[in-house]
Amino acid sequence: MKALIVDDEKNVRKVMRQLGEWESVGINEVLEATNGIEALEIIEKEKPGVIFTDIKMPKMSGLQLIERLNQHSYTGKVILVTGYDDYTFMRKAIQLNSFDYLLKPIDPEAFQL
């Protein structure tokens, strides 16, 4: 299975790569995108089973990305990873059927799938 990390901050993507115990949960490839538009292109081509996405990014937000995925009946898991402890964002994530909502800085235990 493949995973996709979508975040406009390079350091965040690096930390997420390091925190994930990828192989132990069956993920053999970790892909990266810097925004939602880039992520959609990768998703169409690579079909990742798990997507970790930031909410606020240039060009397309993580919430907009989830909306687009729902329109295309994406069957994988989408986990929002954000620095915004905001009820409005959390509620929207629930409405869009996201799998989880993690806050930055990322707690290594919470990050395990």
mmCIF file with all atom_site columns, C-alpha atoms in Angstrom:
data_model
loop_
_atom_site.group_PDB
_atom_site.id
_atom_site.type_symbol
_atom_site.label_atom_id
_atom_site.label_alt_id
_atom_site.label_comp_id
_atom_site.label_asym_id
_atom_site.label_entity_id
_atom_site.label_seq_id
_atom_site.pdbx_PDB_ins_code
_atom_site.Cartn_x
_atom_site.Cartn_y
_atom_site.Cartn_z
_atom_site.occupancy
_atom_site.B_iso_or_equiv
_atom_site.pdbx_formal_charge
_atom_site.auth_seq_id
_atom_site.auth_comp_id
_atom_site.auth_asym_id
_atom_site.auth_atom_id
_atom_site.pdbx_PDB_model_num
ATOM 1   C CA . MET A 1 1   ? 0.000   0.000  0.000   1.00 0.00 ? 1   MET A CA 1
ATOM 2   C CA . LYS A 1 2   ? 1.058   3.604  -0.597  1.00 0.00 ? 2   LYS A CA 1
ATOM 3   C CA . ALA A 1 3   ? 0.663   6.665  1.636   1.00 0.00 ? 3   ALA A CA 1
ATOM 4   C CA . LEU A 1 4   ? 0.613   10.312 0.578   1.00 0.00 ? 4   LEU A CA 1
ATOM 5   C CA . ILE A 1 5   ? 1.722   13.223 2.774   1.00 0.00 ? 5   ILE A CA 1
ATOM 6   C CA . VAL A 1 6   ? 0.291   16.570 1.622   1.00 0.00 ? 6   VAL A CA 1
ATOM 7   C CA . ASP A 1 7   ? 1.733   19.649 3.309   1.00 0.00 ? 7   ASP A CA 1
ATOM 8   C CA . ASP A 1 8   ? 3.242   22.884 2.025   1.00 0.00 ? 8   ASP A CA 1
ATOM 9   C CA . GLU A 1 9   ? 5.950   22.777 4.714   1.00 0.00 ? 9   GLU A CA 1
ATOM 10  C CA . LYS A 1 10  ? 8.927   20.600 3.793   1.00 0.00 ? 10  LYS A CA 1
ATOM 11  C CA . ASN A 1 11  ? 9.954   20.133 7.437   1.00 0.00 ? 11  ASN A CA 1
ATOM 12  C CA . VAL A 1 12  ? 6.510   18.803 8.355   1.00 0.00 ? 12  VAL A CA 1
ATOM 13  C CA . ARG A 1 13  ? 6.645   16.267 5.526   1.00 0.00 ? 13  ARG A CA 1
ATOM 14  C CA . LYS A 1 14  ? 10.099  15.186 6.717   1.00 0.00 ? 14  LYS A CA 1
ATOM 15  C CA . VAL A 1 15  ? 8.956   14.729 10.332  1.00 0.00 ? 15  VAL A CA 1
ATOM 16  C CA . MET A 1 16  ? 5.914   12.741 9.243   1.00 0.00 ? 16  MET A CA 1
ATOM 17  C CA . ARG A 1 17  ? 8.111   10.459 7.136   1.00 0.00 ? 17  ARG A CA 1
ATOM 18  C CA . GLN A 1 18  ? 10.350  9.866  10.150  1.00 0.00 ? 18  GLN A CA 1
ATOM 19  C CA . LEU A 1 19  ? 7.514   9.286  12.645  1.00 0.00 ? 19  LEU A CA 1
ATOM 20  C CA . GLY A 1 20  ? 5.595   6.781  10.580  1.00 0.00 ? 20  GLY A CA 1
ATOM 21  C CA . GLU A 1 21  ? 6.200   3.104  11.203  1.00 0.00 ? 21  GLU A CA 1
ATOM 22  C CA . TRP A 1 22  ? 5.253   2.559  7.590   1.00 0.00 ? 22  TRP A CA 1
ATOM 23  C CA . GLU A 1 23  ? 6.357   -0.985 6.899   1.00 0.00 ? 23  GLU A CA 1
ATOM 24  C CA . SER A 1 24  ? 4.780   -2.334 10.097  1.00 0.00 ? 24  SER A CA 1
ATOM 25  C CA . VAL A 1 25  ? 1.337   -1.261 8.828   1.00 0.00 ? 25  VAL A CA 1
ATOM 26  C CA . GLY A 1 26  ? 1.854   -2.469 5.276   1.00 0.00 ? 26  GLY A CA 1
ATOM 27  C CA . ILE A 1 27  ? 2.893   0.795  3.631   1.00 0.00 ? 27  ILE A CA 1
ATOM 28  C CA . ASN A 1 28  ? 5.785   0.231  1.259   1.00 0.00 ? 28  ASN A CA 1
ATOM 29  C CA . GLU A 1 29  ? 5.904   3.654  -0.417  1.00 0.00 ? 29  GLU A CA 1
ATOM 30  C CA . VAL A 1 30  ? 5.441   7.179  0.979   1.00 0.00 ? 30  VAL A CA 1
ATOM 31  C CA . LEU A 1 31  ? 4.688   9.904  -1.555  1.00 0.00 ? 31  LEU A CA 1
ATOM 32  C CA . GLU A 1 32  ? 4.650   13.681 -1.035  1.00 0.00 ? 32  GLU A CA 1
ATOM 33  C CA . ALA A 1 33  ? 2.734   16.665 -2.394  1.00 0.00 ? 33  ALA A CA 1
ATOM 34  C CA . THR A 1 34  ? 2.971   20.353 -1.499  1.00 0.00 ? 34  THR A CA 1
ATOM 35  C CA . ASN A 1 35  ? -0.687  21.262 -2.116  1.00 0.00 ? 35  ASN A CA 1
ATOM 36  C CA . GLY A 1 36  ? -4.084  19.779 -2.951  1.00 0.00 ? 36  GLY A CA 1
ATOM 37  C CA . ILE A 1 37  ? -3.778  20.192 -6.706  1.00 0.00 ? 37  ILE A CA 1
ATOM 38  C CA . GLU A 1 38  ? -0.471  18.353 -6.796  1.00 0.00 ? 38  GLU A CA 1
ATOM 39  C CA . ALA A 1 39  ? -1.985  15.726 -4.474  1.00 0.00 ? 39  ALA A CA 1
ATOM 40  C CA . LEU A 1 40  ? -4.908  15.069 -6.851  1.00 0.00 ? 40  LEU A CA 1
ATOM 41  C CA . GLU A 1 41  ? -2.487  14.342 -9.687  1.00 0.00 ? 41  GLU A CA 1
ATOM 42  C CA . ILE A 1 42  ? -0.526  11.915 -7.512  1.00 0.00 ? 42  ILE A CA 1
ATOM 43  C CA . ILE A 1 43  ? -3.694  10.265 -6.172  1.00 0.00 ? 43  ILE A CA 1
ATOM 44  C CA . GLU A 1 44  ? -5.022  9.657  -9.673  1.00 0.00 ? 44  GLU A CA 1
ATOM 45  C CA . LYS A 1 45  ? -1.749  8.100  -10.799 1.00 0.00 ? 45  LYS A CA 1
ATOM 46  C CA . GLU A 1 46  ? -0.547  6.267  -7.657  1.00 0.00 ? 46  GLU A CA 1
ATOM 47  C CA . LYS A 1 47  ? -3.807  5.375  -5.806  1.00 0.00 ? 47  LYS A CA 1
ATOM 48  C CA . PRO A 1 48  ? -2.529  5.729  -2.205  1.00 0.00 ? 48  PRO A CA 1
ATOM 49  C CA . GLY A 1 49  ? -4.545  3.942  0.476   1.00 0.00 ? 49  GLY A CA 1
ATOM 50  C CA . VAL A 1 50  ? -3.859  6.582  3.135   1.00 0.00 ? 50  VAL A CA 1
ATOM 51  C CA . ILE A 1 51  ? -3.579  10.355 2.756   1.00 0.00 ? 51  ILE A CA 1
ATOM 52  C CA . PHE A 1 52  ? -2.274  12.697 5.463   1.00 0.00 ? 52  PHE A CA 1
ATOM 53  C CA . THR A 1 53  ? -3.123  16.284 4.592   1.00 0.00 ? 53  THR A CA 1
ATOM 54  C CA . ASP A 1 54  ? -2.672  19.707 6.103   1.00 0.00 ? 54  ASP A CA 1
ATOM 55  C CA . ILE A 1 55  ? -5.730  21.978 6.067   1.00 0.00 ? 55  ILE A CA 1
ATOM 56  C CA . LYS A 1 56  ? -4.287  25.344 5.063   1.00 0.00 ? 56  LYS A CA 1
ATOM 57  C CA . MET A 1 57  ? -2.162  25.194 1.931   1.00 0.00 ? 57  MET A CA 1
ATOM 58  C CA . PRO A 1 58  ? -1.801  27.335 -1.182  1.00 0.00 ? 58  PRO A CA 1
ATOM 59  C CA . LYS A 1 59  ? -3.847  26.519 -4.307  1.00 0.00 ? 59  LYS A CA 1
ATOM 60  C CA . MET A 1 60  ? -6.186  23.984 -2.630  1.00 0.00 ? 60  MET A CA 1
ATOM 61  C CA . SER A 1 61  ? -6.813  23.340 1.062   1.00 0.00 ? 61  SER A CA 1
ATOM 62  C CA . GLY A 1 62  ? -6.963  19.937 2.671   1.00 0.00 ? 62  GLY A CA 1
ATOM 63  C CA . LEU A 1 63  ? -10.723 20.288 3.157   1.00 0.00 ? 63  LEU A CA 1
ATOM 64  C CA . GLN A 1 64  ? -11.185 21.105 -0.528  1.00 0.00 ? 64  GLN A CA 1
ATOM 65  C CA . LEU A 1 65  ? -9.031  18.090 -1.346  1.00 0.00 ? 65  LEU A CA 1
ATOM 66  C CA . ILE A 1 66  ? -11.285 15.813 0.729   1.00 0.00 ? 66  ILE A CA 1
ATOM 67  C CA . GLU A 1 67  ? -14.376 17.272 -0.966  1.00 0.00 ? 67  GLU A CA 1
ATOM 68  C CA . ARG A 1 68  ? -12.873 16.441 -4.368  1.00 0.00 ? 68  ARG A CA 1
ATOM 69  C CA . LEU A 1 69  ? -11.963 12.935 -3.239  1.00 0.00 ? 69  LEU A CA 1
ATOM 70  C CA . ASN A 1 70  ? -15.514 12.365 -1.994  1.00 0.00 ? 70  ASN A CA 1
ATOM 71  C CA . GLN A 1 71  ? -16.861 13.426 -5.402  1.00 0.00 ? 71  GLN A CA 1
ATOM 72  C CA . HIS A 1 72  ? -14.705 10.701 -6.947  1.00 0.00 ? 72  HIS A CA 1
ATOM 73  C CA . SER A 1 73  ? -15.656 8.048  -4.353  1.00 0.00 ? 73  SER A CA 1
ATOM 74  C CA . TYR A 1 74  ? -12.152 7.722  -2.907  1.00 0.00 ? 74  TYR A CA 1
ATOM 75  C CA . THR A 1 75  ? -12.174 4.631  -0.668  1.00 0.00 ? 75  THR A CA 1
ATOM 76  C CA . GLY A 1 76  ? -8.923  5.148  1.276   1.00 0.00 ? 76  GLY A CA 1
ATOM 77  C CA . LYS A 1 77  ? -8.424  6.893  4.594   1.00 0.00 ? 77  LYS A CA 1
ATOM 78  C CA . VAL A 1 78  ? -7.847  10.648 4.836   1.00 0.00 ? 78  VAL A CA 1
ATOM 79  C CA . ILE A 1 79  ? -6.266  12.032 7.986   1.00 0.00 ? 79  ILE A CA 1
ATOM 80  C CA . LEU A 1 80  ? -6.060  15.777 8.566   1.00 0.00 ? 80  LEU A CA 1
ATOM 81  C CA . VAL A 1 81  ? -2.853  16.980 10.218  1.00 0.00 ? 81  VAL A CA 1
ATOM 82  C CA . THR A 1 82  ? -3.018  20.638 11.167  1.00 0.00 ? 82  THR A CA 1
ATOM 83  C CA . GLY A 1 83  ? -1.872  23.317 13.549  1.00 0.00 ? 83  GLY A CA 1
ATOM 84  C CA . TYR A 1 84  ? -5.464  24.587 13.883  1.00 0.00 ? 84  TYR A CA 1
ATOM 85  C CA . ASP A 1 85  ? -7.294  23.422 16.988  1.00 0.00 ? 85  ASP A CA 1
ATOM 86  C CA . ASP A 1 86  ? -10.489 24.894 15.590  1.00 0.00 ? 86  ASP A CA 1
ATOM 87  C CA . TYR A 1 87  ? -13.944 23.411 16.095  1.00 0.00 ? 87  TYR A CA 1
ATOM 88  C CA . THR A 1 88  ? -15.119 24.657 12.682  1.00 0.00 ? 88  THR A CA 1
ATOM 89  C CA . PHE A 1 89  ? -12.342 22.739 10.931  1.00 0.00 ? 89  PHE A CA 1
ATOM 90  C CA . MET A 1 90  ? -12.938 19.632 13.042  1.00 0.00 ? 90  MET A CA 1
ATOM 91  C CA . ARG A 1 91  ? -16.664 19.691 12.343  1.00 0.00 ? 91  ARG A CA 1
ATOM 92  C CA . LYS A 1 92  ? -16.087 20.066 8.605   1.00 0.00 ? 92  LYS A CA 1
ATOM 93  C CA . ALA A 1 93  ? -13.595 17.177 8.713   1.00 0.00 ? 93  ALA A CA 1
ATOM 94  C CA . ILE A 1 94  ? -16.240 14.985 10.365  1.00 0.00 ? 94  ILE A CA 1
ATOM 95  C CA . GLN A 1 95  ? -18.858 16.011 7.801   1.00 0.00 ? 95  GLN A CA 1
ATOM 96  C CA . LEU A 1 96  ? -16.442 15.057 5.021   1.00 0.00 ? 96  LEU A CA 1
ATOM 97  C CA . ASN A 1 97  ? -15.840 11.631 6.608   1.00 0.00 ? 97  ASN A CA 1
ATOM 98  C CA . SER A 1 98  ? -12.155 12.109 7.347   1.00 0.00 ? 98  SER A CA 1
ATOM 99  C CA . PHE A 1 99  ? -10.655 9.222  9.292   1.00 0.00 ? 99  PHE A CA 1
ATOM 100 C CA . ASP A 1 100 ? -8.839  11.312 11.920  1.00 0.00 ? 100 ASP A CA 1
ATOM 101 C CA . TYR A 1 101 ? -7.786  14.850 12.896  1.00 0.00 ? 101 TYR A CA 1
ATOM 102 C CA . LEU A 1 102 ? -4.273  15.237 14.322  1.00 0.00 ? 102 LEU A CA 1
ATOM 103 C CA . LEU A 1 103 ? -2.757  18.413 15.696  1.00 0.00 ? 103 LEU A CA 1
ATOM 104 C CA . LYS A 1 104 ? 0.740   19.742 15.045  1.00 0.00 ? 104 LYS A CA 1
ATOM 105 C CA . PRO A 1 105 ? 3.199   19.353 16.597  1.00 0.00 ? 105 PRO A CA 1
ATOM 106 C CA . ILE A 1 106 ? 2.515   15.706 15.952  1.00 0.00 ? 106 ILE A CA 1
ATOM 107 C CA . ASP A 1 107 ? 2.419   13.351 18.927  1.00 0.00 ? 107 ASP A CA 1
ATOM 108 C CA . PRO A 1 108 ? 4.313   10.230 17.791  1.00 0.00 ? 108 PRO A CA 1
ATOM 109 C CA . GLU A 1 109 ? 1.776   7.907  19.509  1.00 0.00 ? 109 GLU A CA 1
ATOM 110 C CA . ALA A 1 110 ? -1.215  9.589  17.856  1.00 0.00 ? 110 ALA A CA 1
ATOM 111 C CA . PHE A 1 111 ? 0.484   9.322  14.475  1.00 0.00 ? 111 PHE A CA 1
ATOM 112 C CA . GLN A 1 112 ? 0.620   5.530  14.461  1.00 0.00 ? 112 GLN A CA 1
ATOM 113 C CA . LEU A 1 113 ? -2.041  4.056  12.180  1.00 0.00 ? 113 LEU A CA 1
#
